Amino acid sequence: MKIGIINYSLGNVGSVLSAFNFYKTDAKLVSQPSDIDQCDLVVLAGVGNFKTAVDRLKSSGFWERLNQAVTMEGKTLLGICLGMQLFADLSFEGGSQPGFGWIKGKVIKIDDKSVRIPHMGWNKVQAFDNNIFQGMHQQYFYFMHSYHFVPEDKSVVVGTTKYGNTDIVAAVRHKNIIGVQFHPEKSQGDGLRLVRNLLEEIKC
């Protein structure tokens, strides 16, 4: 199995690579859109501004290639943090910015004066997907974000967390794409277990 982690200079892709290499996988950083051709799993991570991510993906040619890989070729894609938010139709971070539109919904700022923004630290996730969350003891994951994804179709939501008075979508799943708002590469045991579960599922 070949795993490609999109390298578009936004986020700590080295840590993501290390998480997959923990299981001795054939994982590598992908710097050219054509490299996606040989990948069984594509990972789109990211930390930072939504528009910056869109601009970099478009200028590098990854935007069009990823859209083709997901919608026409059915490649499995994992989105992490900002990578998951890019699934949405629209983000309101710094104005209005269209996303891939793979899952209908919007990305909005966490509006809760009872807690600090950004949401940064460990939180427990309530999981509704027995495949990617199986075998975990506590389901605690590391979050780092100020905006969150609100899908229109709640059936795509496979994990949630609570931050202050706000219900946060922690994980989504739709057809061949999976997204997590948290950082599995920073989430120690449960994060590594999620990576393992995903790898085992793809092998089946």
Coordinates of C-alpha atoms in Angstrom, one line a residue:
M1 CA 0.0 0.0 0.0
K2 CA 1.3 3.4 -1.0
I3 CA 0.5 6.5 1.1
G4 CA 1.0 10.0 -0.2
I5 CA 1.0 13.0 2.2
I6 CA 0.5 16.2 0.4
N7 CA 3.4 18.6 0.9
Y8 CA 2.2 22.1 0.2
S9 CA 4.1 24.0 2.9
L10 CA 1.2 24.4 5.3
G11 CA 1.4 22.3 8.5
N12 CA 3.8 19.8 10.1
V13 CA 3.6 17.1 7.5
G14 CA 6.8 15.5 9.0
S15 CA 4.9 14.5 12.1
V16 CA 2.1 13.0 10.0
L17 CA 4.7 11.0 8.0
S18 CA 6.2 9.7 11.2
A19 CA 2.8 8.5 12.4
F20 CA 2.4 6.4 9.3
N21 CA 6.0 5.2 9.3
F22 CA 5.4 3.9 12.9
Y23 CA 3.7 1.0 11.2
K24 CA 6.4 0.5 8.6
T25 CA 4.2 1.7 5.7
D26 CA 5.3 2.9 2.3
A27 CA 4.5 6.5 3.1
K28 CA 6.1 9.5 1.6
L29 CA 5.7 13.3 1.2
V30 CA 4.1 14.1 -2.2
S31 CA 5.3 17.3 -3.8
Q32 CA 4.0 16.8 -7.4
P33 CA 0.4 16.3 -8.3
S34 CA 1.3 13.4 -10.6
D35 CA 2.7 11.5 -7.6
I36 CA -0.9 11.0 -6.5
D37 CA -1.4 8.5 -9.4
Q38 CA 0.4 5.7 -7.5
C39 CA -1.1 6.3 -4.1
D40 CA -3.7 4.1 -2.4
L41 CA -4.3 6.6 0.4
V42 CA -3.9 10.4 0.1
V43 CA -3.4 12.5 3.3
L44 CA -4.3 16.2 3.2
A45 CA -3.1 17.8 6.5
G46 CA -2.8 21.5 7.3
V47 CA -2.7 24.1 10.0
G48 CA -3.4 27.8 9.3
N49 CA -5.6 29.9 7.1
F50 CA -8.3 28.4 4.8
K51 CA -7.7 30.8 1.9
T52 CA -3.9 30.4 2.1
A53 CA -4.4 26.6 1.8
V54 CA -6.7 26.9 -1.2
D55 CA -4.3 29.3 -2.9
R56 CA -1.3 27.1 -2.4
L57 CA -3.1 23.9 -3.5
K58 CA -4.3 25.7 -6.7
S59 CA -1.0 27.3 -7.5
S60 CA 0.8 24.0 -7.1
G61 CA -1.7 22.0 -9.2
F62 CA -2.8 19.9 -6.3
W63 CA -6.3 21.4 -6.2
E64 CA -7.5 20.0 -9.5
R65 CA -5.6 16.7 -9.1
L66 CA -7.1 16.1 -5.6
N67 CA -10.6 16.9 -6.9
Q68 CA -10.1 14.4 -9.7
A69 CA -8.7 11.7 -7.5
V70 CA -11.6 11.9 -5.0
T71 CA -14.6 12.5 -7.2
M72 CA -13.6 10.6 -10.4
E73 CA -11.1 7.9 -9.3
G74 CA -12.5 7.1 -5.8
K75 CA -9.2 7.3 -4.1
T76 CA -9.3 7.2 -0.3
L77 CA -8.4 10.5 1.3
L78 CA -7.8 11.5 4.9
G79 CA -8.1 15.1 5.8
I80 CA -6.5 16.4 9.1
C81 CA -7.5 19.6 10.8
L82 CA -7.6 22.3 8.0
G83 CA -7.5 19.4 5.6
M84 CA -10.9 18.3 6.8
Q85 CA -12.3 21.8 6.7
L86 CA -11.3 22.0 3.0
F87 CA -14.0 19.4 2.3
A88 CA -16.7 22.1 2.9
D89 CA -18.5 24.2 0.3
L90 CA -17.6 27.4 2.0
S91 CA -15.4 28.9 4.8
F92 CA -16.0 32.2 6.5
E93 CA -12.4 32.5 7.7
G94 CA -11.2 35.9 6.6
G95 CA -14.2 36.5 4.3
S96 CA -16.0 34.0 2.2
Q97 CA -13.9 31.3 0.5
P98 CA -15.1 28.2 -1.5
G99 CA -13.7 24.8 -0.6
F100 CA -13.8 21.5 -2.5
G101 CA -17.5 21.0 -1.8
W102 CA -17.1 17.2 -1.3
I103 CA -19.3 17.5 1.8
K104 CA -22.0 20.2 1.8
G105 CA -21.5 22.5 4.8
K106 CA -19.7 25.6 6.1
V107 CA -16.6 26.4 8.2
I108 CA -17.3 29.0 10.9
K109 CA -15.5 30.5 13.9
I110 CA -16.0 29.0 17.3
D111 CA -18.2 31.6 18.9
D112 CA -18.1 30.9 22.7
K113 CA -17.0 33.5 25.2
S114 CA -16.8 30.9 28.0
V115 CA -13.6 29.3 26.6
R116 CA -10.3 30.5 25.0
I117 CA -10.0 30.6 21.3
P118 CA -8.3 28.8 19.7
H119 CA -9.4 25.5 20.9
M120 CA -6.0 24.0 21.8
G121 CA -5.4 20.9 23.8
W122 CA -6.8 17.4 24.6
N123 CA -10.5 16.6 24.4
K124 CA -12.5 13.4 24.5
V125 CA -14.3 12.4 21.3
Q126 CA -17.6 10.6 21.2
A127 CA -17.3 8.3 18.3
F128 CA -20.1 6.9 16.1
D129 CA -17.8 4.9 13.7
N130 CA -16.7 1.5 15.0
N131 CA -14.1 1.1 12.3
I132 CA -11.7 4.0 12.6
F133 CA -12.2 4.4 16.4
Q134 CA -12.2 0.8 17.4
G135 CA -9.8 -0.5 20.1
M136 CA -9.2 2.8 21.8
H137 CA -9.2 3.1 25.6
Q138 CA -10.3 6.7 26.2
Q139 CA -10.6 8.4 22.7
Y140 CA -8.7 11.5 23.8
F141 CA -7.3 13.5 20.9
Y142 CA -5.3 16.8 20.5
F143 CA -7.1 19.7 18.9
M144 CA -5.7 23.0 17.6
H145 CA -8.2 25.2 15.7
S146 CA -10.3 28.4 15.9
Y147 CA -12.8 27.4 13.1
H148 CA -14.9 24.3 12.8
F149 CA -16.8 22.4 10.1
V150 CA -20.6 22.3 10.3
P151 CA -21.9 19.8 7.7
E152 CA -25.5 20.1 6.4
D153 CA -26.0 16.3 6.4
K154 CA -25.4 15.1 10.0
S155 CA -25.2 11.5 8.8
V156 CA -21.6 12.1 7.7
V157 CA -20.6 13.0 11.3
V158 CA -18.8 10.0 12.9
G159 CA -17.3 11.8 15.9
T160 CA -18.0 14.9 18.1
T161 CA -16.5 16.7 21.0
K162 CA -17.6 19.5 23.3
Y163 CA -15.7 22.7 23.8
G164 CA -17.3 25.0 26.2
N165 CA -20.9 25.3 25.1
T166 CA -20.1 24.4 21.5
D167 CA -20.6 21.0 19.8
I168 CA -17.6 20.4 17.5
V169 CA -17.6 18.0 14.7
A170 CA -14.4 16.0 15.4
A171 CA -14.7 13.5 12.5
V172 CA -16.6 13.0 9.2
R173 CA -16.9 10.2 6.7
H174 CA -18.5 10.3 3.3
K175 CA -17.9 7.7 0.6
N176 CA -14.1 7.5 0.1
I177 CA -13.2 10.5 2.3
I178 CA -12.5 10.7 6.0
G179 CA -11.8 13.8 7.9
V180 CA -10.7 14.5 11.5
Q181 CA -10.5 18.0 13.1
F182 CA -8.0 16.8 15.7
H183 CA -4.4 15.8 15.0
P184 CA -3.8 12.0 15.2
E185 CA -0.1 12.6 14.7
K186 CA 0.0 14.5 18.0
S187 CA -2.5 12.3 19.9
Q188 CA -0.1 9.6 21.1
G189 CA -1.7 6.1 21.6
D190 CA -5.2 6.8 20.4
G191 CA -3.9 8.8 17.4
L192 CA -1.6 6.0 16.3
R193 CA -4.5 3.5 16.8
L194 CA -6.7 5.5 14.5
V195 CA -3.9 5.4 11.8
R196 CA -3.6 1.7 12.3
N197 CA -7.4 1.2 12.0
L198 CA -7.5 3.2 8.8
L199 CA -4.6 1.2 7.3
E200 CA -6.2 -2.1 8.2
E201 CA -9.5 -1.0 6.7
I202 CA -7.9 0.0 3.4
K203 CA -6.1 -3.4 3.1
C204 CA -9.4 -5.3 3.3

